[in-house]
Amino acid sequence: MPSLHALLALCLLLLGAHAYAEGEASPASGEPTDTDASTVKRTALPERSQSDASALERQLQDKQQQQLKAAEESFLALWLPANVGEPSGAVILLPGDDESADWPQSIGPLRRKLPDAGWHSLSLSLPDPQAGIPPVRSADTDPASQPTAAQAEESTDEPDPTETAGTAPVENQPPSVTSDREAQRKAHAERVLARIEAGIAFAQQQQAKTIVLLGHGSGAYWAARFLAERQPKDVQNLLLVAAKRPDGFSPALEELIPSLKLATGDFYYEEQTRDRNAALERLQTSKRQKHPAYIQIAMQALPGNPAAEQEQLSRRIRGWLSKHLHTSAR
C-alpha cells in the first residue's frame, strides 16, 4: 500500500498549500481594502508661506524673529528696531502673493534700510493667496471633457442638447460652487486682516508713536482694505508699492484707496502699461473725491540693475516719510 499512502500525502500537501495561498490573499483584520482605500485621509501639506517662514527661521538671527498670534494661529514676523535714539515710528510691511517676509524685491531691502532712517520695521508673513480655493475650469480647458479623435469624427455640426446640458460656463457656475468660493475668499481675507491687526498691536507694544502700513503688490490691497474696514485710529499713513488687487477680490483699488482720506503715497513703475493705466485711474478718482493727502510717485524699473532699483525705492520712501507723514493724535 505504499502508493496509496503517497497519494494521500500528496493530496494533503496540495490542500495545505491552497489554504495558505487564500490566507495570504485575504486582508488582515483592521487593514484598509481596495473598497475603503479612497477613504483614508492624507496628511495635508503645509502652505508655501509656512515653508518660506521655516526657511527664514533657519537663516535669520533669532532676535529678528517674532512669533505673533492671530485668530488662534501663529505666524512669523521679522522685526528690526530703529538705529536711532528717538525712533520716528514703525513701518509694517505686507508682502504680495507668493512673497515671503524677506522678499528680495521691495520688502526685504526696505525692512533692512528703514532702521537706518530712524524707523522700526516689522515685516509680516501672510497666508497663501486664496488657500484652499480650487481654480475655475471650463469645459474648454478641462482635459476630461475633451473629445477623443474618434468622438470628434463622429460629432456633427449641431451637438445633441442632452450631451451639453451638464456643462456650465465659468460665468454661470452652480450656486453651491459660487457660495463655496465666496466663503473661502472671506475666510482668507479674515486671516490676512487678523495678521495685520496683530502686527499693529505688536508695534503699539513697542511704543511706536507713528505706525505706517506699507504694502507691495497684493499686500498694498490688503493694507488699504484693512484701513477701510477696521479704521484703526493709530494708523494714519499708507504706502503702496506696485499696487495690485488679488484675483477674485473686490472692491477695485481705484475705488478703495482714494476713499480712505489718509496720507497716502502711491509708488508705481511707469514703464509697465497696465500699472501706469491703473495708477492713472487711482489718481483721477482721488481728484474727483478731493483726497486731501494723496501723492503719486512714478519710478523707473531697472531690471538690469536690481540694487539700483531697490535703492531708488528706498530713497523715495524715505522722502515721502520726511515730507508727507501724518502723525497720529494719541
mmCIF file of C-alpha atoms in Angstrom:
data_model
loop_
_atom_site.group_PDB
_atom_site.id
_atom_site.type_symbol
_atom_site.label_atom_id
_atom_site.label_comp_id
_atom_site.label_asym_id
_atom_site.label_seq_id
_atom_site.Cartn_x
_atom_site.Cartn_y
_atom_site.Cartn_z
ATOM 1 C CA MET A 1 0.000 0.000 0.000
ATOM 2 C CA PRO A 2 2.944 2.428 -0.259
ATOM 3 C CA SER A 3 1.433 4.040 -3.350
ATOM 4 C CA LEU A 4 -1.862 4.736 -1.538
ATOM 5 C CA HIS A 5 -0.060 6.419 1.376
ATOM 6 C CA ALA A 6 1.992 8.513 -1.052
ATOM 7 C CA LEU A 7 -1.140 9.634 -2.905
ATOM 8 C CA LEU A 8 -2.851 10.583 0.376
ATOM 9 C CA ALA A 9 0.176 12.636 1.498
ATOM 10 C CA LEU A 10 0.269 14.456 -1.852
ATOM 11 C CA CYS A 11 -3.422 15.422 -1.531
ATOM 12 C CA LEU A 12 -2.904 16.786 1.985
ATOM 13 C CA LEU A 13 0.083 18.796 0.789
ATOM 14 C CA LEU A 14 -1.905 20.371 -2.065
ATOM 15 C CA LEU A 15 -4.817 21.254 0.239
ATOM 16 C CA GLY A 16 -2.468 22.931 2.729
ATOM 17 C CA ALA A 17 -0.814 24.997 0.014
ATOM 18 C CA HIS A 18 -4.189 26.161 -1.308
ATOM 19 C CA ALA A 19 -5.330 27.212 2.186
ATOM 20 C CA TYR A 20 -2.070 29.137 2.756
ATOM 21 C CA ALA A 21 -2.492 30.999 -0.529
ATOM 22 C CA GLU A 22 -6.028 32.051 0.414
ATOM 23 C CA GLY A 23 -4.789 33.324 3.802
ATOM 24 C CA GLU A 24 -2.102 35.470 2.140
ATOM 25 C CA ALA A 25 -4.624 36.969 -0.313
ATOM 26 C CA SER A 26 -7.184 37.964 2.342
ATOM 27 C CA PRO A 27 -6.563 41.301 4.120
ATOM 28 C CA ALA A 28 -5.563 41.378 7.743
ATOM 29 C CA SER A 29 -8.084 42.481 10.312
ATOM 30 C CA GLY A 30 -8.309 46.264 10.537
ATOM 31 C CA GLU A 31 -6.334 46.955 7.334
ATOM 32 C CA PRO A 32 -7.997 49.005 4.557
ATOM 33 C CA THR A 33 -9.142 47.107 1.479
ATOM 34 C CA ASP A 34 -9.495 48.314 -2.094
ATOM 35 C CA THR A 35 -13.064 49.377 -1.339
ATOM 36 C CA ASP A 36 -12.168 51.707 1.536
ATOM 37 C CA ALA A 37 -8.695 52.855 0.420
ATOM 38 C CA SER A 38 -10.198 56.027 -1.017
ATOM 39 C CA THR A 39 -11.491 56.976 2.431
ATOM 40 C CA VAL A 40 -8.021 57.058 4.005
ATOM 41 C CA LYS A 41 -7.177 60.697 4.755
ATOM 42 C CA ARG A 42 -3.848 62.063 3.623
ATOM 43 C CA THR A 43 -1.819 64.434 5.728
ATOM 44 C CA ALA A 44 -2.338 67.985 4.483
ATOM 45 C CA LEU A 45 0.755 69.602 3.041
ATOM 46 C CA PRO A 46 1.933 72.815 4.733
ATOM 47 C CA GLU A 47 1.234 76.103 2.992
ATOM 48 C CA ARG A 48 4.023 77.581 0.938
ATOM 49 C CA SER A 49 4.093 80.572 3.270
ATOM 50 C CA GLN A 50 4.760 78.222 6.193
ATOM 51 C CA SER A 51 7.646 76.595 4.338
ATOM 52 C CA ASP A 52 9.085 80.027 3.499
ATOM 53 C CA ALA A 53 8.773 81.084 7.140
ATOM 54 C CA SER A 54 10.550 77.937 8.299
ATOM 55 C CA ALA A 55 13.403 78.668 5.894
ATOM 56 C CA LEU A 56 13.695 82.237 7.222
ATOM 57 C CA GLU A 57 13.781 80.943 10.799
ATOM 58 C CA ARG A 58 16.840 78.873 9.890
ATOM 59 C CA GLN A 59 18.566 81.696 8.007
ATOM 60 C CA LEU A 60 17.985 84.781 10.162
ATOM 61 C CA GLN A 61 19.053 85.695 13.672
ATOM 62 C CA ASP A 62 16.661 84.801 16.451
ATOM 63 C CA LYS A 63 16.481 88.413 17.633
ATOM 64 C CA GLN A 64 14.859 89.409 14.310
ATOM 65 C CA GLN A 65 12.124 86.791 14.623
ATOM 66 C CA GLN A 66 8.796 87.389 16.313
ATOM 67 C CA GLN A 67 6.065 84.771 16.583
ATOM 68 C CA LEU A 68 2.786 86.672 16.533
ATOM 69 C CA LYS A 69 -0.657 85.194 17.008
ATOM 70 C CA ALA A 70 -3.801 85.971 15.049
ATOM 71 C CA ALA A 71 -7.105 84.076 15.110
ATOM 72 C CA GLU A 72 -5.600 81.145 17.029
ATOM 73 C CA GLU A 73 -2.711 80.646 14.584
ATOM 74 C CA SER A 74 0.891 81.721 14.987
ATOM 75 C CA PHE A 75 2.910 83.282 12.194
ATOM 76 C CA LEU A 76 6.402 84.673 11.683
ATOM 77 C CA ALA A 77 7.136 88.396 11.605
ATOM 78 C CA LEU A 78 10.564 89.956 11.148
ATOM 79 C CA TRP A 79 11.407 92.836 13.483
ATOM 80 C CA LEU A 80 14.276 95.317 13.266
ATOM 81 C CA PRO A 81 14.421 98.252 15.718
ATOM 82 C CA ALA A 82 15.377 101.723 14.533
ATOM 83 C CA ASN A 83 19.063 102.581 14.747
ATOM 84 C CA VAL A 84 18.473 105.943 16.456
ATOM 85 C CA GLY A 85 17.837 107.113 19.980
ATOM 86 C CA GLU A 86 14.384 108.552 19.197
ATOM 87 C CA PRO A 87 12.620 106.466 16.507
ATOM 88 C CA SER A 88 10.088 108.140 14.247
ATOM 89 C CA GLY A 89 7.742 105.162 14.462
ATOM 90 C CA ALA A 90 7.185 101.748 12.890
ATOM 91 C CA VAL A 91 6.589 100.711 9.285
ATOM 92 C CA ILE A 92 4.637 97.448 8.917
ATOM 93 C CA LEU A 93 5.480 95.724 5.630
ATOM 94 C CA LEU A 94 2.983 93.491 3.821
ATOM 95 C CA PRO A 95 4.395 91.274 1.038
ATOM 96 C CA GLY A 96 2.419 90.343 -2.049
ATOM 97 C CA ASP A 97 1.118 86.964 -3.178
ATOM 98 C CA ASP A 98 3.743 84.189 -3.021
ATOM 99 C CA GLU A 99 6.249 86.574 -1.392
ATOM 100 C CA SER A 100 7.946 85.978 1.947
ATOM 101 C CA ALA A 101 8.567 88.407 4.804
ATOM 102 C CA ASP A 102 12.098 88.932 3.453
ATOM 103 C CA TRP A 103 11.298 89.016 -0.273
ATOM 104 C CA PRO A 104 14.264 90.386 -2.289
ATOM 105 C CA GLN A 105 12.090 92.922 -4.121
ATOM 106 C CA SER A 106 10.886 95.873 -2.041
ATOM 107 C CA ILE A 107 10.059 94.023 1.187
ATOM 108 C CA GLY A 108 13.491 92.693 2.182
ATOM 109 C CA PRO A 109 15.542 95.764 1.179
ATOM 110 C CA LEU A 110 13.093 98.170 2.825
ATOM 111 C CA ARG A 111 12.878 96.286 6.100
ATOM 112 C CA ARG A 112 16.691 96.408 6.386
ATOM 113 C CA LYS A 113 17.121 100.047 5.290
ATOM 114 C CA LEU A 114 14.303 101.683 7.238
ATOM 115 C CA PRO A 115 16.044 101.295 10.653
ATOM 116 C CA ASP A 116 18.954 103.452 9.411
ATOM 117 C CA ALA A 117 16.378 106.103 8.504
ATOM 118 C CA GLY A 118 15.031 106.136 12.062
ATOM 119 C CA TRP A 119 12.132 103.702 11.654
ATOM 120 C CA HIS A 120 11.362 100.332 13.209
ATOM 121 C CA SER A 121 10.451 97.775 10.560
ATOM 122 C CA LEU A 122 8.067 94.849 11.022
ATOM 123 C CA SER A 123 7.574 92.524 8.049
ATOM 124 C CA LEU A 124 4.649 90.098 8.237
ATOM 125 C CA SER A 125 4.223 86.628 6.761
ATOM 126 C CA LEU A 126 0.828 86.458 5.039
ATOM 127 C CA PRO A 127 -1.093 83.230 4.284
ATOM 128 C CA ASP A 128 -1.040 81.666 0.850
ATOM 129 C CA PRO A 129 -3.210 83.557 -1.647
ATOM 130 C CA GLN A 130 -6.724 82.071 -1.666
ATOM 131 C CA ALA A 131 -5.514 78.932 0.129
ATOM 132 C CA GLY A 132 -7.894 76.038 -0.482
ATOM 133 C CA ILE A 133 -9.809 77.727 -3.310
ATOM 134 C CA PRO A 134 -9.858 75.396 -6.338
ATOM 135 C CA PRO A 135 -9.269 77.022 -9.727
ATOM 136 C CA VAL A 136 -12.236 77.584 -12.001
ATOM 137 C CA ARG A 137 -12.120 75.301 -15.031
ATOM 138 C CA SER A 138 -14.382 75.490 -18.014
ATOM 139 C CA ALA A 139 -15.279 72.699 -20.410
ATOM 140 C CA ASP A 140 -12.767 74.112 -22.889
ATOM 141 C CA THR A 141 -9.818 73.676 -20.508
ATOM 142 C CA ASP A 142 -10.828 70.509 -18.626
ATOM 143 C CA PRO A 143 -8.897 67.569 -20.168
ATOM 144 C CA ALA A 144 -11.601 65.128 -19.086
ATOM 145 C CA SER A 145 -14.165 66.987 -21.190
ATOM 146 C CA GLN A 146 -12.128 66.973 -24.386
ATOM 147 C CA PRO A 147 -13.412 64.524 -27.050
ATOM 148 C CA THR A 148 -11.210 61.745 -28.402
ATOM 149 C CA ALA A 149 -10.239 61.609 -32.080
ATOM 150 C CA ALA A 150 -12.934 59.011 -32.743
ATOM 151 C CA GLN A 151 -15.570 61.099 -30.980
ATOM 152 C CA ALA A 152 -14.523 64.181 -32.941
ATOM 153 C CA GLU A 153 -15.020 62.343 -36.233
ATOM 154 C CA GLU A 154 -18.484 61.166 -35.186
ATOM 155 C CA SER A 155 -19.605 64.623 -33.992
ATOM 156 C CA THR A 156 -21.949 66.733 -36.117
ATOM 157 C CA ASP A 157 -22.246 70.472 -36.607
ATOM 158 C CA GLU A 158 -25.238 70.593 -34.234
ATOM 159 C CA PRO A 159 -24.427 68.946 -30.890
ATOM 160 C CA ASP A 160 -27.003 66.885 -29.059
ATOM 161 C CA PRO A 161 -28.627 69.087 -26.400
ATOM 162 C CA THR A 162 -28.631 66.162 -23.956
ATOM 163 C CA GLU A 163 -24.846 65.905 -24.191
ATOM 164 C CA THR A 164 -24.131 69.580 -23.437
ATOM 165 C CA ALA A 165 -26.776 70.157 -20.803
ATOM 166 C CA GLY A 166 -24.426 69.203 -17.974
ATOM 167 C CA THR A 167 -21.633 71.665 -18.806
ATOM 168 C CA ALA A 168 -21.840 75.166 -17.377
ATOM 169 C CA PRO A 169 -19.660 78.100 -18.482
ATOM 170 C CA VAL A 170 -17.298 79.694 -15.990
ATOM 171 C CA GLU A 171 -19.507 82.749 -15.583
ATOM 172 C CA ASN A 172 -22.545 80.536 -14.868
ATOM 173 C CA GLN A 173 -21.274 78.322 -12.057
ATOM 174 C CA PRO A 174 -23.795 76.486 -9.839
ATOM 175 C CA PRO A 175 -24.823 78.427 -6.697
ATOM 176 C CA SER A 176 -23.107 75.880 -4.444
ATOM 177 C CA VAL A 177 -19.755 76.360 -6.205
ATOM 178 C CA THR A 178 -20.097 80.145 -6.124
ATOM 179 C CA SER A 179 -21.005 80.211 -2.436
ATOM 180 C CA ASP A 180 -18.096 77.922 -1.581
ATOM 181 C CA ARG A 181 -15.663 80.208 -3.349
ATOM 182 C CA GLU A 182 -17.076 83.274 -1.646
ATOM 183 C CA ALA A 183 -16.837 81.611 1.758
ATOM 184 C CA GLN A 184 -13.219 80.609 1.125
ATOM 185 C CA ARG A 185 -12.280 84.116 -0.003
ATOM 186 C CA LYS A 186 -13.961 85.570 3.055
ATOM 187 C CA ALA A 187 -12.012 83.181 5.296
ATOM 188 C CA HIS A 188 -8.752 84.115 3.546
ATOM 189 C CA ALA A 189 -9.457 87.828 3.950
ATOM 190 C CA GLU A 190 -10.149 87.350 7.664
ATOM 191 C CA ARG A 191 -6.814 85.558 8.113
ATOM 192 C CA VAL A 192 -4.916 88.370 6.377
ATOM 193 C CA LEU A 193 -6.675 91.177 8.244
ATOM 194 C CA ALA A 194 -6.173 89.396 11.571
ATOM 195 C CA ARG A 195 -2.429 89.214 10.929
ATOM 196 C CA ILE A 196 -2.264 92.919 10.109
ATOM 197 C CA GLU A 197 -4.118 93.679 13.325
ATOM 198 C CA ALA A 198 -1.635 91.525 15.260
ATOM 199 C CA GLY A 199 1.244 93.429 13.647
ATOM 200 C CA ILE A 200 -0.234 96.770 14.672
ATOM 201 C CA ALA A 201 -0.722 95.508 18.238
ATOM 202 C CA PHE A 202 2.948 94.476 18.367
ATOM 203 C CA ALA A 203 4.080 97.881 17.075
ATOM 204 C CA GLN A 204 1.960 99.549 19.756
ATOM 205 C CA GLN A 205 3.663 97.410 22.400
ATOM 206 C CA GLN A 206 6.993 98.806 21.185
ATOM 207 C CA GLN A 207 5.694 102.328 21.912
ATOM 208 C CA ALA A 208 5.792 103.354 18.227
ATOM 209 C CA LYS A 209 4.421 106.874 18.165
ATOM 210 C CA THR A 210 3.528 106.630 14.451
ATOM 211 C CA ILE A 211 2.519 103.487 12.532
ATOM 212 C CA VAL A 212 2.674 103.246 8.741
ATOM 213 C CA LEU A 213 1.282 100.392 6.640
ATOM 214 C CA LEU A 214 3.334 99.625 3.525
ATOM 215 C CA GLY A 215 2.132 97.009 1.031
ATOM 216 C CA HIS A 216 3.859 95.596 -2.035
ATOM 217 C CA GLY A 217 1.793 94.105 -4.880
ATOM 218 C CA SER A 218 -1.346 92.500 -3.451
ATOM 219 C CA GLY A 219 -0.048 93.435 0.007
ATOM 220 C CA ALA A 220 -0.972 97.029 -0.911
ATOM 221 C CA TYR A 221 -4.549 95.915 -1.492
ATOM 222 C CA TRP A 222 -4.732 94.233 1.911
ATOM 223 C CA ALA A 223 -3.246 97.274 3.624
ATOM 224 C CA ALA A 224 -5.866 99.540 2.039
ATOM 225 C CA ARG A 225 -8.707 97.125 2.730
ATOM 226 C CA PHE A 226 -7.684 96.778 6.366
ATOM 227 C CA LEU A 227 -7.703 100.542 6.828
ATOM 228 C CA ALA A 228 -11.088 100.836 5.095
ATOM 229 C CA GLU A 229 -12.767 98.087 7.131
ATOM 230 C CA ARG A 230 -11.103 98.340 10.538
ATOM 231 C CA GLN A 231 -10.340 102.101 10.562
ATOM 232 C CA PRO A 232 -7.656 101.952 13.276
ATOM 233 C CA LYS A 233 -7.126 105.296 14.991
ATOM 234 C CA ASP A 234 -3.372 104.788 15.368
ATOM 235 C CA VAL A 235 -2.708 104.312 11.625
ATOM 236 C CA GLN A 236 -2.995 107.445 9.502
ATOM 237 C CA ASN A 237 -0.426 106.661 6.789
ATOM 238 C CA LEU A 238 -0.485 104.256 3.852
ATOM 239 C CA LEU A 239 2.283 103.429 1.377
ATOM 240 C CA LEU A 240 1.640 101.425 -1.801
ATOM 241 C CA VAL A 241 4.349 99.914 -3.994
ATOM 242 C CA ALA A 242 3.310 98.443 -7.381
ATOM 243 C CA ALA A 243 -0.203 98.009 -6.003
ATOM 244 C CA LYS A 244 -2.249 95.101 -7.337
ATOM 245 C CA ARG A 245 -5.648 93.666 -6.477
ATOM 246 C CA PRO A 246 -5.596 89.878 -5.886
ATOM 247 C CA ASP A 247 -7.786 87.878 -8.265
ATOM 248 C CA GLY A 248 -11.382 87.406 -7.202
ATOM 249 C CA PHE A 249 -11.491 90.136 -4.548
ATOM 250 C CA SER A 250 -13.304 93.456 -4.514
ATOM 251 C CA PRO A 251 -13.584 96.423 -4.456
ATOM 252 C CA ALA A 252 -11.104 97.619 -7.055
ATOM 253 C CA LEU A 253 -8.108 99.599 -5.859
ATOM 254 C CA GLU A 254 -9.214 102.749 -7.672
ATOM 255 C CA GLU A 255 -12.442 102.598 -5.642
ATOM 256 C CA LEU A 256 -10.847 101.618 -2.351
ATOM 257 C CA ILE A 257 -7.718 103.764 -1.986
ATOM 258 C CA PRO A 258 -8.997 107.289 -2.781
ATOM 259 C CA SER A 259 -11.893 106.919 -0.346
ATOM 260 C CA LEU A 260 -9.591 106.412 2.651
ATOM 261 C CA LYS A 261 -8.698 110.102 3.032
ATOM 262 C CA LEU A 262 -5.447 109.139 4.775
ATOM 263 C CA ALA A 263 -1.936 110.310 3.974
ATOM 264 C CA THR A 264 -1.172 108.025 1.024
ATOM 265 C CA GLY A 265 1.949 107.505 -1.059
ATOM 266 C CA ASP A 266 1.279 105.558 -4.259
ATOM 267 C CA PHE A 267 4.515 104.334 -5.905
ATOM 268 C CA TYR A 268 4.331 102.680 -9.325
ATOM 269 C CA TYR A 269 6.624 101.789 -12.230
ATOM 270 C CA GLU A 270 5.725 103.858 -15.263
ATOM 271 C CA GLU A 271 7.248 101.508 -17.895
ATOM 272 C CA GLN A 272 4.529 98.920 -17.353
ATOM 273 C CA THR A 273 1.445 99.987 -19.305
ATOM 274 C CA ARG A 274 -1.101 98.173 -17.159
ATOM 275 C CA ASP A 275 0.336 99.531 -13.908
ATOM 276 C CA ARG A 276 0.566 103.048 -15.378
ATOM 277 C CA ASN A 277 -3.072 102.976 -16.514
ATOM 278 C CA ALA A 278 -4.243 101.631 -13.165
ATOM 279 C CA ALA A 279 -2.284 104.343 -11.355
ATOM 280 C CA LEU A 280 -3.908 106.962 -13.593
ATOM 281 C CA GLU A 281 -7.366 105.706 -12.630
ATOM 282 C CA ARG A 282 -6.478 105.961 -8.939
ATOM 283 C CA LEU A 283 -5.162 109.500 -9.445
ATOM 284 C CA GLN A 284 -8.252 110.650 -11.322
ATOM 285 C CA THR A 285 -10.571 109.143 -8.721
ATOM 286 C CA SER A 286 -8.642 110.810 -5.909
ATOM 287 C CA LYS A 287 -9.068 114.159 -7.651
ATOM 288 C CA ARG A 288 -12.808 113.654 -8.096
ATOM 289 C CA GLN A 289 -13.141 112.733 -4.420
ATOM 290 C CA LYS A 290 -10.894 115.645 -3.365
ATOM 291 C CA HIS A 291 -8.466 113.438 -1.492
ATOM 292 C CA PRO A 292 -6.573 115.747 0.877
ATOM 293 C CA ALA A 293 -3.239 113.889 1.011
ATOM 294 C CA TYR A 294 -2.823 111.545 -1.951
ATOM 295 C CA ILE A 295 0.652 111.649 -3.514
ATOM 296 C CA GLN A 296 1.601 109.558 -6.542
ATOM 297 C CA ILE A 297 5.248 108.833 -7.371
ATOM 298 C CA ALA A 298 6.355 107.336 -10.698
ATOM 299 C CA MET A 299 9.533 105.267 -10.679
ATOM 300 C CA GLN A 300 11.702 103.634 -13.321
ATOM 301 C CA ALA A 301 12.104 99.872 -13.425
ATOM 302 C CA LEU A 302 15.769 98.878 -13.657
ATOM 303 C CA PRO A 303 15.743 95.129 -14.373
ATOM 304 C CA GLY A 304 19.421 95.154 -15.327
ATOM 305 C CA ASN A 305 20.422 96.739 -12.017
ATOM 306 C CA PRO A 306 18.204 95.456 -9.165
ATOM 307 C CA ALA A 307 20.396 97.039 -6.483
ATOM 308 C CA ALA A 308 19.921 100.493 -8.032
ATOM 309 C CA GLU A 309 16.191 99.878 -8.404
ATOM 310 C CA GLN A 310 15.840 98.994 -4.716
ATOM 311 C CA GLU A 311 17.950 101.994 -3.695
ATOM 312 C CA GLN A 312 15.687 104.241 -5.790
ATOM 313 C CA LEU A 313 12.628 102.883 -3.979
ATOM 314 C CA SER A 314 14.255 103.292 -0.577
ATOM 315 C CA ARG A 315 15.119 106.943 -1.283
ATOM 316 C CA ARG A 316 11.600 107.714 -2.493
ATOM 317 C CA ILE A 317 10.032 106.054 0.558
ATOM 318 C CA ARG A 318 12.308 107.973 2.923
ATOM 319 C CA GLY A 319 11.485 111.199 1.087
ATOM 320 C CA TRP A 320 7.743 110.628 1.481
ATOM 321 C CA LEU A 321 8.133 109.794 5.173
ATOM 322 C CA SER A 322 10.052 113.024 5.767
ATOM 323 C CA LYS A 323 7.679 115.329 3.806
ATOM 324 C CA HIS A 324 4.143 113.906 3.828
ATOM 325 C CA LEU A 325 3.830 111.925 7.052
ATOM 326 C CA HIS A 326 0.784 112.488 9.250
ATOM 327 C CA THR A 327 1.380 111.885 12.943
ATOM 328 C CA SER A 328 -1.371 110.205 14.907
ATOM 329 C CA ALA A 329 -3.065 112.072 17.723
ATOM 330 C CA ARG A 330 -2.543 109.838 20.759
#
